[in-house]
Coordinates of C-alpha atoms in Angstrom, one line a residue:
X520 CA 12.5 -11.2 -48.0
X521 CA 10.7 -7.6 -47.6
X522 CA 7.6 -9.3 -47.6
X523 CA 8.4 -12.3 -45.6
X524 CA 8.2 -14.7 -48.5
X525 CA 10.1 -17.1 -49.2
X526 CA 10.6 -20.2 -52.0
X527 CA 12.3 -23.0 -51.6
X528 CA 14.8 -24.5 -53.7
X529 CA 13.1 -26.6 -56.9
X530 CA 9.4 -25.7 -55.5
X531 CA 7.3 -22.9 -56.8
X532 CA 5.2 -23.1 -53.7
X533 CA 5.3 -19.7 -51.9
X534 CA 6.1 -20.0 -47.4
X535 CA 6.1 -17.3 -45.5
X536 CA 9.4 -16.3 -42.8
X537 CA 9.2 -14.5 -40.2
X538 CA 12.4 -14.6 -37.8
X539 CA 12.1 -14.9 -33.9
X540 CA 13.7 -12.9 -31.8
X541 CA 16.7 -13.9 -29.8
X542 CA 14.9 -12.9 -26.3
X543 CA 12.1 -15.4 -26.9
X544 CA 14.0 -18.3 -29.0
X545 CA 13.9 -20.4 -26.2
X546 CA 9.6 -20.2 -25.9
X547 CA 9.4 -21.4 -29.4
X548 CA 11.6 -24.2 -28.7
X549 CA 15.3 -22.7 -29.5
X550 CA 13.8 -21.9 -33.1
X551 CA 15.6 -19.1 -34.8
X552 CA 12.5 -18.6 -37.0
X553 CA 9.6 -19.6 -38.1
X554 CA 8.2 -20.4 -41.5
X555 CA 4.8 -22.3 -42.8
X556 CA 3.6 -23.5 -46.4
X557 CA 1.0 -20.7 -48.0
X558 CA 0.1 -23.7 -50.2
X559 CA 0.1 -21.2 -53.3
X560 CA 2.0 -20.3 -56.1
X561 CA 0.7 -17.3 -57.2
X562 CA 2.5 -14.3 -55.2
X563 CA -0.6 -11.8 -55.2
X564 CA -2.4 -14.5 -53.4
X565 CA 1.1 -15.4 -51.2
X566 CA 0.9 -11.9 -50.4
X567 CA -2.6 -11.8 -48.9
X568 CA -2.6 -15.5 -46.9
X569 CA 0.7 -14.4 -45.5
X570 CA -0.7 -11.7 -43.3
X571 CA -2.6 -13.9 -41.1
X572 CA 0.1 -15.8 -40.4
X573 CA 1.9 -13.1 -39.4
X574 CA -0.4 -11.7 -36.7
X575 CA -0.7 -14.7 -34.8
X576 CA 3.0 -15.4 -34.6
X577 CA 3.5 -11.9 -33.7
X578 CA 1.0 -12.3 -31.4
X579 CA 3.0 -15.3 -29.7
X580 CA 5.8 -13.5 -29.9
X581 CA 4.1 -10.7 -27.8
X582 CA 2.8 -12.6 -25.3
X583 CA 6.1 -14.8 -24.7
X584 CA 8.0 -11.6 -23.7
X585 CA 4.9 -10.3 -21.7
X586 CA 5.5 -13.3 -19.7
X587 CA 8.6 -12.3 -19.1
X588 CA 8.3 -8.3 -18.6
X589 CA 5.7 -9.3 -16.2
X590 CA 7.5 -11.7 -14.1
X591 CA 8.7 -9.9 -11.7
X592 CA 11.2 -10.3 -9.0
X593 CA 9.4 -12.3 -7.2
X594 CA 11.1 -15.4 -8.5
X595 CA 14.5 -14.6 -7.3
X596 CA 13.2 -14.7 -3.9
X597 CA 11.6 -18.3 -3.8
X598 CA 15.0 -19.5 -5.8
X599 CA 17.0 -17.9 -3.0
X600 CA 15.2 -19.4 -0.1
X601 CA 14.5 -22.8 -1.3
X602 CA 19.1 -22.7 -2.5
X603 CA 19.5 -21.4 1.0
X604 CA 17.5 -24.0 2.7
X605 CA 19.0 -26.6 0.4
X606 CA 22.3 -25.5 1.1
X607 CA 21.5 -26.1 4.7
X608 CA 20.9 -29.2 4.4
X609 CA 24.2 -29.7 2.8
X610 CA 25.3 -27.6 5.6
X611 CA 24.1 -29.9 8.2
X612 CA 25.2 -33.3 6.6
X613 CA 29.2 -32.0 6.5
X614 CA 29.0 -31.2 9.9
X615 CA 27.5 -34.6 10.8
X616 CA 30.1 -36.4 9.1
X617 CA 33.5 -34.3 10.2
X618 CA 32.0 -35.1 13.6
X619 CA 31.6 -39.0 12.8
X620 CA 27.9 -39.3 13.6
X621 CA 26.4 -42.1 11.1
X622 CA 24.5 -40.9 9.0
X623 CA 23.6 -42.0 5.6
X624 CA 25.6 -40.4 2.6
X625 CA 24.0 -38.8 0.0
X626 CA 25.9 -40.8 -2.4
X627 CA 25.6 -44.1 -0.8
X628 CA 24.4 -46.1 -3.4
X629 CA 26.2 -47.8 -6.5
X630 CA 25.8 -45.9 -9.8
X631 CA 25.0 -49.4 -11.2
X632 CA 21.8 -49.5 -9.7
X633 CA 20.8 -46.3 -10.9
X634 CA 21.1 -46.5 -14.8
X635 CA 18.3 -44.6 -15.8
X636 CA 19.4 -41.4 -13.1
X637 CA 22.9 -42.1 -14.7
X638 CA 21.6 -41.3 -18.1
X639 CA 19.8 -38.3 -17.4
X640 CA 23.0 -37.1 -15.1
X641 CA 25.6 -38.7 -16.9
X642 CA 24.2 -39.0 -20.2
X643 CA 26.6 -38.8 -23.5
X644 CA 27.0 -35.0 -23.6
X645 CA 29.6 -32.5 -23.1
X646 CA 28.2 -31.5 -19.3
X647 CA 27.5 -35.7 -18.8
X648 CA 30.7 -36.3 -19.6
X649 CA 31.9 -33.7 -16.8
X650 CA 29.8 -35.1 -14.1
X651 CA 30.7 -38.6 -14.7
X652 CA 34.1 -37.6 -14.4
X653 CA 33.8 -35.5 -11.2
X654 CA 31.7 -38.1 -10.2
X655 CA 34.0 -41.0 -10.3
X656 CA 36.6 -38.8 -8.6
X657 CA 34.7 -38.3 -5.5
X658 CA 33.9 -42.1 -5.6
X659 CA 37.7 -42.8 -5.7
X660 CA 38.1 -40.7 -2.4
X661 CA 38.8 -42.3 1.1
X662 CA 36.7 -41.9 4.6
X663 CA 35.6 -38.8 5.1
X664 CA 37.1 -36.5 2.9
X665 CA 35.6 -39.0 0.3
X666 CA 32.3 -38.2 2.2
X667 CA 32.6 -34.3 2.2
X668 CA 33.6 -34.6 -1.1
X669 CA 30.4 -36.4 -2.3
X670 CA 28.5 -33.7 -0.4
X671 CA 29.5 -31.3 -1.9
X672 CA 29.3 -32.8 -5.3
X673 CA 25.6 -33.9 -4.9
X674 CA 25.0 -29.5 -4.0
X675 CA 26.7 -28.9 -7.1
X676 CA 25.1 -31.5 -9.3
X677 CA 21.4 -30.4 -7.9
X678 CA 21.5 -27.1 -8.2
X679 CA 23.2 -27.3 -12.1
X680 CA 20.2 -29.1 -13.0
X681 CA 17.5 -27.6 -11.1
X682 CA 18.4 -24.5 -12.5
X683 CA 18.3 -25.8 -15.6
X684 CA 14.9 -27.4 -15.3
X685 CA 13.2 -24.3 -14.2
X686 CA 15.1 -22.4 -17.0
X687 CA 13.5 -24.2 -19.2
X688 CA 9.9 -24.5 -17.6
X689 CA 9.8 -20.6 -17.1
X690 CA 11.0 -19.9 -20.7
X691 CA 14.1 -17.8 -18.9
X692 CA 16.3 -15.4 -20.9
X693 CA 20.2 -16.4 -21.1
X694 CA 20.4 -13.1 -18.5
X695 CA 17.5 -14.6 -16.4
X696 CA 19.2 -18.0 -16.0
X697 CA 22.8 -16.4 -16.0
X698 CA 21.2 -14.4 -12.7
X699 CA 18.9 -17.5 -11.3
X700 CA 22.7 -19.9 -11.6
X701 CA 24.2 -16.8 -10.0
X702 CA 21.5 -17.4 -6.9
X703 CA 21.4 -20.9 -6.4
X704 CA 24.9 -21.0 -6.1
X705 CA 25.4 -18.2 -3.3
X706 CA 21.6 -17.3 -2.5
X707 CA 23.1 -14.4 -0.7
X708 CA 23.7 -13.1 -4.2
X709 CA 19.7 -12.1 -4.0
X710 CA 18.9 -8.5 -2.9
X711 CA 15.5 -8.0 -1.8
X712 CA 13.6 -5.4 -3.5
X713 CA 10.8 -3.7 -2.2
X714 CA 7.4 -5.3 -3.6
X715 CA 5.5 -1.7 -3.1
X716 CA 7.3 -0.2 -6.0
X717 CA 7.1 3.7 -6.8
X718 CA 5.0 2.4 -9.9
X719 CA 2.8 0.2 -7.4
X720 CA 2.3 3.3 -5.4
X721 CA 1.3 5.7 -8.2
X722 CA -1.0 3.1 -9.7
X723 CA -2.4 2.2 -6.5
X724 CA -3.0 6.2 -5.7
X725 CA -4.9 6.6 -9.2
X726 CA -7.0 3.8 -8.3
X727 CA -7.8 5.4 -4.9
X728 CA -8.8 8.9 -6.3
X729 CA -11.0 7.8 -8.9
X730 CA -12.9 6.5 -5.6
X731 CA -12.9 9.9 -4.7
X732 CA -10.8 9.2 -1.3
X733 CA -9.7 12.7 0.4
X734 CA -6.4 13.6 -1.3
X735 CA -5.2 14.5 2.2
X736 CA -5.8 10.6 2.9
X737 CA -4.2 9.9 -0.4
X738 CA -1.4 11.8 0.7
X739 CA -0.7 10.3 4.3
X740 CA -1.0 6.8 3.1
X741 CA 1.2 7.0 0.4
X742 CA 3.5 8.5 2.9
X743 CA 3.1 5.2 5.0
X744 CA 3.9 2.8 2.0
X745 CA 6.9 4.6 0.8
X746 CA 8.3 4.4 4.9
X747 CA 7.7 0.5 4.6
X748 CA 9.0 0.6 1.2
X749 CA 12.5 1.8 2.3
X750 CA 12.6 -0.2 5.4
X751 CA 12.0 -3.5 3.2
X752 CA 15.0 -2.5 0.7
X753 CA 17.5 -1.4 4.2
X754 CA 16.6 -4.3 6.2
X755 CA 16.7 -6.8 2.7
X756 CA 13.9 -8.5 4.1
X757 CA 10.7 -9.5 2.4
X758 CA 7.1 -8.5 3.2
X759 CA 5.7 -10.9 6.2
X760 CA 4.0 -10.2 9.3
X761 CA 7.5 -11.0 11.4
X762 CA 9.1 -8.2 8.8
X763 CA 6.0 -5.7 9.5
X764 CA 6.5 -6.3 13.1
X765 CA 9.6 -5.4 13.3
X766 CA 8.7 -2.5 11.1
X767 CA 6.1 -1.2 13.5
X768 CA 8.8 -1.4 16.4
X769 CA 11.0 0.4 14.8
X770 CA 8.8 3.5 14.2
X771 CA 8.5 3.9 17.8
X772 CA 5.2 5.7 17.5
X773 CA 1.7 5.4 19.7
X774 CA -0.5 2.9 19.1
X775 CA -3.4 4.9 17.7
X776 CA -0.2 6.0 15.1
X777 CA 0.4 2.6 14.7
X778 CA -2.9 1.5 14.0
X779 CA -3.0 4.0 10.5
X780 CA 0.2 2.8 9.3
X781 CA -1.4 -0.9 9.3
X782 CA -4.7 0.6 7.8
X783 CA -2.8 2.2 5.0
X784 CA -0.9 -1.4 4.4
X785 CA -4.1 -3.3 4.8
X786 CA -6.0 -1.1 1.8
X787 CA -3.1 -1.7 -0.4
X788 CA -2.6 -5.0 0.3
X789 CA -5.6 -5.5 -0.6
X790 CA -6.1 -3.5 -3.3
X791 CA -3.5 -5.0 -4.9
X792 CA -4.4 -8.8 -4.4
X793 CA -6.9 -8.0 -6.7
X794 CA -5.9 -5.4 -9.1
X795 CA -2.5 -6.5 -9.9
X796 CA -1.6 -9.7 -11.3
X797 CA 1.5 -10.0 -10.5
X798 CA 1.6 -9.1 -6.7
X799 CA -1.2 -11.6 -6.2
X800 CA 0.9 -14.5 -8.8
X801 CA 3.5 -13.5 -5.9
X802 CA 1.4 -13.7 -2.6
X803 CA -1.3 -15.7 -3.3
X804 CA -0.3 -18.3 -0.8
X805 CA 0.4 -15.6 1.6
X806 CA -1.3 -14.3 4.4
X807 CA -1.8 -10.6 4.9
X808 CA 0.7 -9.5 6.8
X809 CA -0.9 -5.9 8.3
X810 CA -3.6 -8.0 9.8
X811 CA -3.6 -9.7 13.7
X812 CA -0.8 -7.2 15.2
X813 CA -1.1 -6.5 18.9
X814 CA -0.1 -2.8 19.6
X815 CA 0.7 -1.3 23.1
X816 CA -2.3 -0.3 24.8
X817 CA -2.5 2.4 27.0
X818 CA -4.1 1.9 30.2
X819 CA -5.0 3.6 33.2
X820 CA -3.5 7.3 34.4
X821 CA -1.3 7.4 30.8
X822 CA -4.8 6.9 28.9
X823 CA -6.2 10.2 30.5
X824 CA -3.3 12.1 31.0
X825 CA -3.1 11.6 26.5
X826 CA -6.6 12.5 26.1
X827 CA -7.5 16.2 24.8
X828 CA -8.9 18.7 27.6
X829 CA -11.9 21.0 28.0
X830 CA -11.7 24.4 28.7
X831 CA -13.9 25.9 31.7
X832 CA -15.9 29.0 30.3
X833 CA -14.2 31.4 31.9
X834 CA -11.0 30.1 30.3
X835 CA -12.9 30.8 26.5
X836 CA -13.7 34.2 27.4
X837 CA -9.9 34.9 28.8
X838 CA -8.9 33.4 25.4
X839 CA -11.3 35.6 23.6
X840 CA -9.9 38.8 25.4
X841 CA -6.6 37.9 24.5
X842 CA -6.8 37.3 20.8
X843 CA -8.6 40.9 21.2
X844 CA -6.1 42.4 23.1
X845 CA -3.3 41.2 20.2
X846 CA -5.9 42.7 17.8
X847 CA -6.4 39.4 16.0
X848 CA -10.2 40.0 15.4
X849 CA -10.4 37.1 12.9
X850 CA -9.5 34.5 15.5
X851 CA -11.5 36.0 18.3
X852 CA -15.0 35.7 16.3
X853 CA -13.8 32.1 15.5
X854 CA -13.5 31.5 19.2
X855 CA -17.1 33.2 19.8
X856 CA -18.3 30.7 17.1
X857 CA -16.7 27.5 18.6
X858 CA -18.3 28.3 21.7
X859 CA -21.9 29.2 20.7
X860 CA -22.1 26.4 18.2
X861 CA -19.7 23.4 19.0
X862 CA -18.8 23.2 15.4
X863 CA -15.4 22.3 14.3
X864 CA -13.0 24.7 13.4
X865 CA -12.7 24.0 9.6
X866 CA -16.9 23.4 9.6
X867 CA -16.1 26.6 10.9
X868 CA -14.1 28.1 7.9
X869 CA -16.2 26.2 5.3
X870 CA -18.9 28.4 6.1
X871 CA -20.7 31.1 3.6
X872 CA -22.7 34.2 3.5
X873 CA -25.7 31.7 1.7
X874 CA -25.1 29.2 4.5
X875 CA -26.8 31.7 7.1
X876 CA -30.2 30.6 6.9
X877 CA -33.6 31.0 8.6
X878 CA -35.7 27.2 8.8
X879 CA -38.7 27.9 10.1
X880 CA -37.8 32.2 10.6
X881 CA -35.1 31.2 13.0
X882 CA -31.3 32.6 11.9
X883 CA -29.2 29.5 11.6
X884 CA -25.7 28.0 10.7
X885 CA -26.5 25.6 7.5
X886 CA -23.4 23.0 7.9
X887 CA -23.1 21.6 4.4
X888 CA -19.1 20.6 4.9
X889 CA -17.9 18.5 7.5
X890 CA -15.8 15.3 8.2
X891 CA -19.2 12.5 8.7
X892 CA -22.5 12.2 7.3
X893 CA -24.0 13.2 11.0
X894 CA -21.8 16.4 10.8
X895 CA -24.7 17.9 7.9
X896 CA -26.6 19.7 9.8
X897 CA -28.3 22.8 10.9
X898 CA -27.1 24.7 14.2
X899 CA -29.4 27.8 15.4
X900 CA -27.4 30.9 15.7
X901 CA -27.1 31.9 19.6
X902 CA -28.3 35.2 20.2
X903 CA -24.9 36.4 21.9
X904 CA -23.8 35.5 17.7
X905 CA -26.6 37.6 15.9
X906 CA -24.6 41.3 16.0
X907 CA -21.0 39.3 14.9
X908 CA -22.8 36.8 12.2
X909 CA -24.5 40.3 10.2
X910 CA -21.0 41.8 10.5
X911 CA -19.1 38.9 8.9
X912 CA -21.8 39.1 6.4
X913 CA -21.4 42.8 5.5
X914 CA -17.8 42.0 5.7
X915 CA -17.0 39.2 3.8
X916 CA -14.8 39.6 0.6
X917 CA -15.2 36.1 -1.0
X918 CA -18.3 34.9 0.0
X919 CA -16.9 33.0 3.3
X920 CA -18.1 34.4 6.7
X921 CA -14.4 33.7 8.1
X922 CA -11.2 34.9 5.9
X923 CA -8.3 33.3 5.5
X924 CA -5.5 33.6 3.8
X925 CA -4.3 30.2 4.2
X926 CA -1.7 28.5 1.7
X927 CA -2.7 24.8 2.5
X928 CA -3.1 22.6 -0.4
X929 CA -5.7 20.6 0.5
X930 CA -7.7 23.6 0.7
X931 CA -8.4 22.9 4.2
X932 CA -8.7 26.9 5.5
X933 CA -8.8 26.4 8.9
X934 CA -4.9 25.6 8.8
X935 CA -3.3 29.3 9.6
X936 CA -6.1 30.1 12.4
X937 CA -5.6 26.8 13.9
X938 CA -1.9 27.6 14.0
X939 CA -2.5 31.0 15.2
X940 CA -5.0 29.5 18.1
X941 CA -2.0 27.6 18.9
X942 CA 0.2 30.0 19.5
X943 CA -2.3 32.0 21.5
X944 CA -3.2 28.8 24.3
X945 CA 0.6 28.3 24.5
X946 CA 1.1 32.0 25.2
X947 CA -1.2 31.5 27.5
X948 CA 0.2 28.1 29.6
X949 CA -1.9 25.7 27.9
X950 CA -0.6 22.7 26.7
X951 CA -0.2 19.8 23.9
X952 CA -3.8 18.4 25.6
X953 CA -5.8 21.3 24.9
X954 CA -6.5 22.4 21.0
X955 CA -9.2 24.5 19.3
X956 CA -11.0 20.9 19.7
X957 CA -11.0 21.3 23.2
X958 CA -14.0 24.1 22.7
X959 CA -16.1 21.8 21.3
X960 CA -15.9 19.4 24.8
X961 CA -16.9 22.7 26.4
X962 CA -20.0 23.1 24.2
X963 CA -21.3 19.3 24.8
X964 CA -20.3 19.2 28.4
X965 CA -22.2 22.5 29.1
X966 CA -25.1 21.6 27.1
X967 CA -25.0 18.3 29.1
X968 CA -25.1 20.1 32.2
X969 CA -27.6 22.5 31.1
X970 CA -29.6 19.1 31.1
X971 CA -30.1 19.3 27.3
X972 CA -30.7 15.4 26.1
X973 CA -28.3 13.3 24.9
X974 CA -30.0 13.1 21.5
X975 CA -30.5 16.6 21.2
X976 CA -26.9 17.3 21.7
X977 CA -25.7 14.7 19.3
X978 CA -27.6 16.4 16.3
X979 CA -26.7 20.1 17.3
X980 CA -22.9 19.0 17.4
X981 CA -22.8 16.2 14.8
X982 CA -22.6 13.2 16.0
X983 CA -24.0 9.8 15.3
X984 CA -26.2 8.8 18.7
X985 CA -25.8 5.0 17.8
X986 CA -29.0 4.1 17.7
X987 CA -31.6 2.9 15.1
X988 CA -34.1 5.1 16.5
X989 CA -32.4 8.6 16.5
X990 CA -29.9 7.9 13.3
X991 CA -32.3 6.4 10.7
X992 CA -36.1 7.0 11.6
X993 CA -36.2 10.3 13.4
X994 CA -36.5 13.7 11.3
X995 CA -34.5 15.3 14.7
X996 CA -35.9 18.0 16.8
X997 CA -37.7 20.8 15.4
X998 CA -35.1 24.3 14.7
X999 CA -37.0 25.7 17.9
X1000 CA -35.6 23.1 19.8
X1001 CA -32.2 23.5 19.3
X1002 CA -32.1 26.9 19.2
X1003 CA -33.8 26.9 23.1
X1004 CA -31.0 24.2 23.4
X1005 CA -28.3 25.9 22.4
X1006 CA -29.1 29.1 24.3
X1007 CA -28.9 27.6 27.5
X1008 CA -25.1 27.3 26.4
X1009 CA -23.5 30.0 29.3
X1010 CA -22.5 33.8 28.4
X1011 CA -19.0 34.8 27.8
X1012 CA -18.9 37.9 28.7
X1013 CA -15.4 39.5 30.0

C-alpha cells in the first residue's frame, strides 16, 4: 500500500488508506484509519483522485494535533481548582456528618428511582459493573460510617466520569487524561507554571522592536517579566492581582520603582491578549491584574528629602576646578557645557562638529538627539563657551565634540563621564540627591531668577510648557532671544 490504495476483497473498485495516527485516534472517533471509495477502477485514474483525499485528511490530521500542541497548561489549572473546590465540598460534608449535624447525604435517594442515572453509572460494562458493586457495598453499610462511606464514593464516582467526559470533549491524549485523572484525584498533583514563558518573552520582545521601542526599554522590561516569571513558578501561584500584589510587596522597592514593574506587566498583558491565542483562550475572563494597585506614597518631608538637588553656582565652578585640578579636562568642558546650556548630559555627548550651527549668524548647539520631542531644539552658545566649543572642534577625532570611550551597549556615551562625575561630587561630600542632573535645575532656576519667561526657558531647556499656545502654534522665540536669554545665565569664573 505505497500509494495508499487499496482493493477490497471480490471488488475491483480502487479506496484509498491512509492510517491515523495513534496521538489523534481519539479526534477521528478511536478510528485506526481511514479509508473512502475512489469510485474507479482504473489505477492511473485511482492514482490521481486519491491525492485530494489525502490532503484534506492530512490536513485534519494537522489541525487535530495543533489543538493539542497549542493547548497549553492552562487547562491543568482550571481542572485543579474546580477538583480542589469539589473536594471541599466533600471535605465539608464528612465533617458534618462525624459531628452528627443533619444534613442531607449525597446518596440519599433509592437507586430505583434513578434508572436512567443508573444506566449511565452503572450501565453493563466492565467499569459499570465495578461501581454497582462498590456501590451496593457502601449502601449495605450502617450509620455513619455507611455515610462517610457514601461520601466518599460519590468523590470517587464524580471525578471518574468527569474526567472522562472532558477527555473526550477536549480530544485528550491517553498522557493528557492519564495527567488530568492524576489532578482530579489529588489537585495538589498540579504545579503551576509560569504563563510568561521564556518563548512568550522572546516573542513578545520581537514584537516590541519591530515598534522601534528603545532597546534599553526592551531590556529593563524583559528584566521585569522574567522577576515575576520566577516568583509565579516559587510561590506555585497563578497570575492574579492578589498574586501581583504580593509580588510587588515582596520587591520591597519605591513606589515610582514599583510603578515600571506594573507598566512593563501592563504592555505585555496586553500585548498578549491580543497577539497570542492562547494566553487570551486562557484569560479571557480575566481581569488584568497590573491594573488598580495602590502603591505607598510618599508624603511630606520624605518626598523632598528623595528629590534630586541643585547646585549653587559657586558649587559648579568648585566642581569645574576640581575635575581640572585631577587633570580630567574631558569632564570639566562637560561641566562648562551643562551649565551654559542646561542640556542633558547624553544630549550632551550626542553632540557633533556639524551640530555647531549659526541660525540667523548666531553660533549655536543644534540638539537633534534627546529623550522627548520638546528636547529637539536649538540652544545659542554662551559666549563664556565660544573659545572651548572651537577647541573641541579642532580637537575632535570622530566627529563628536565630547570623546568617550565608553563600552555601553546601548550606545548611550554619556555612561563613563557620568560615572566619572560621580565619583568627583562624592569626593567632594555630595550625595545620592545631587547628580550631573542636578546642573540642569541650576540652569532653569538661574534663568528663572534672571527673570527669563517661563516659556522662553521651557524651549531653551526642552521642555513641553503644557499649553496649546506655546507647544503647537508658536514657531518659539527668535535665536536672538535665547541667546540674550541664556547669557544672563551667571559667570563661573574660579
Amino acid at each position: 500500500m505505497a500509494h495508499n490504495l487499496i482493493q477490497k476483497k471480490g471488488e475491483s473498485t480502487w479506496y484509498v488508506k491512509l492510517a491515523i495516527p495513534s496521538d489523534v485516534r481519539q479526534a477521528f472517533g478511536g478510528k485506526a484509519a481511514l479509508i473512502q471509495s475512489l469510485k474507479t477502477g482504473l489505477r492511473s485514474e485511482a492514482m490521481d483522485r486519491r491525492l485530494s483525499v489525502l490532503a484534506g485528511w492530512k490536513t485534519q490530521i494537522k489541525a487535530a494535533r495543533d489543538k493539542r500542541s497549542n493547548r497549553g497548561d492552562g487547562w491543568k489549572e482550571r481542572i485543579a481548582g474546580d477538583a480542589h473546590d469539589f473536594s471541599q465540598i466533600i471535605r465539608q460534608l464528612k465533617i458534618d456528618t462525624a459531628l452528627g449535624e443533619s444534613k442531607p447525604s449525597l446518596l440519599d435517594i433509592d437507586p430505583a428511582d434513578l434508572e436512567e442515572f443508573r444506566q449511565a453509572v452503572f450501565g453493563d460494562t466492565e467499569s459499570g459493573q465495578r461501581r454497582q458493586a462498590e456501590a451496593e457495598a457502601v449502601y449495605a453499610m450502617q450509620g455513619k460510617d455507611g455515610e462517610l462511606a457514601a461520601h466518599d464514593f460519590v468523590h470517587k464516582m464524580v471525578l471518574e466520569m468527569w474526567g472522562g467526559l472532558i477527555a473526550h470533549q477536549n480530544d485528550f491524549s491517553a498522557t493528557e487524561a492519564e495527567e488530568m485523572q492524576a489532578i482530579l484525584a489529588d489537585p495538589t498533583a498540579c504545579k503551576v507554571k509560569s504563563p510568561i514563558t521564556k518563548q512568550r518573552i522572546a516573542t513578545f520582545r520581537q514584537y516590541r522592536e519591530t515598534r522601534n521601542v528603545a532597546t534599553k526599554t526592551i531590556d529593563q522590561q524583559q528584566s521585569k517579566l522574567e522577576k515575576l516569571s520566577a516568583y509565579l513558578a516559587k510561590e506555585g501561584k497563578q497570575l492574579d492581582f492578589d498574586t501581583v500584589s504580593a509580588w510587588l510587596d515582596s520587591l520591597k522597592l519605591a513606589s515610582k520603582t514599583l510603578t515600571q514593574y506594573l507598566l512593563a506587566g501592563n504592555v505585555f498583558w496586553k500585548w498578549a491578549m491580543k497577539h497570542d491565542i492562547r494566553w487570551r483562550d486562557d484569560f479571557k475572563d480575566k481581569a488584568n491584574p497590573f491594573e488598580n494597585h495602590e502603591l505607598p506614597q510618599t508624603r511630606g518631608k520624605e518626598r523632598a528629602d528623595r528629590q534630586r538637588k541643585d547646585f549653587q553656582p559657586i558649587e559648579i565652578t568648585e566642581l569645574h576646578a576640581a575635575a581640572l585640578g585631577a587633570d580630567h579636562t574631558t569632564l570639566a568642558d562637560l561641566i562648562l557645557l551643562g551649565a551654559y546650556t542646561g542640556a542633558r548630559i547624553e544630549e550632551l555627548c550626542q553632540l557633533r562638529v556639524e551640530h555647531v550651527i549659526k541660525p540667523d549668524g548666531i553660533e549655536s548647539f543644534d540638539i537633534v538627539d534627546s529623550k522627548t520631542a520638546a528636547g529637539i531644539r536649538v540652544v545659542p552658545v554662551h559666549p563664556a563657551l565660544t573659545r572651548i566649543v572651537e577647541r573641541l572642534k579642532n580637537d575632535s577625532k570622530d566627529g563628536y565634540l565630547i570623546p568617550s570611550d565608553s563600552k555601553n551597549k546601548y550606545g548611550i556615551r554619556s555612561d563613563a563621564l557620568s560615572k566619572a562625575f560621580g565619583r568627583l561630587k562624592e569626593a567632594h561630600g555630595y550625595g545620592a540627591q545631587h547628580v550631573f542632573h542636578s546642573i540642569r535645575k541650576t540652569v532653569i532656576t538661574q534663568l528663572h531668577r534672571a527673570g527669563v519667561q517661563g516659556p522662553l526657558i521651557a524651549e531653551l531647556v526642552g521642555h513641553e510648557t503644557g499649553t496649546v499656545t506655546f507647544d503647537v502654534y508658536s514657531q518659539g522665540a527668535s535665536t536672538a532671544q535665547k541667546l540674550a536669554a541664556i547669557s544672563k545665565l551667571p559667570s563661573l569664573t574660579a
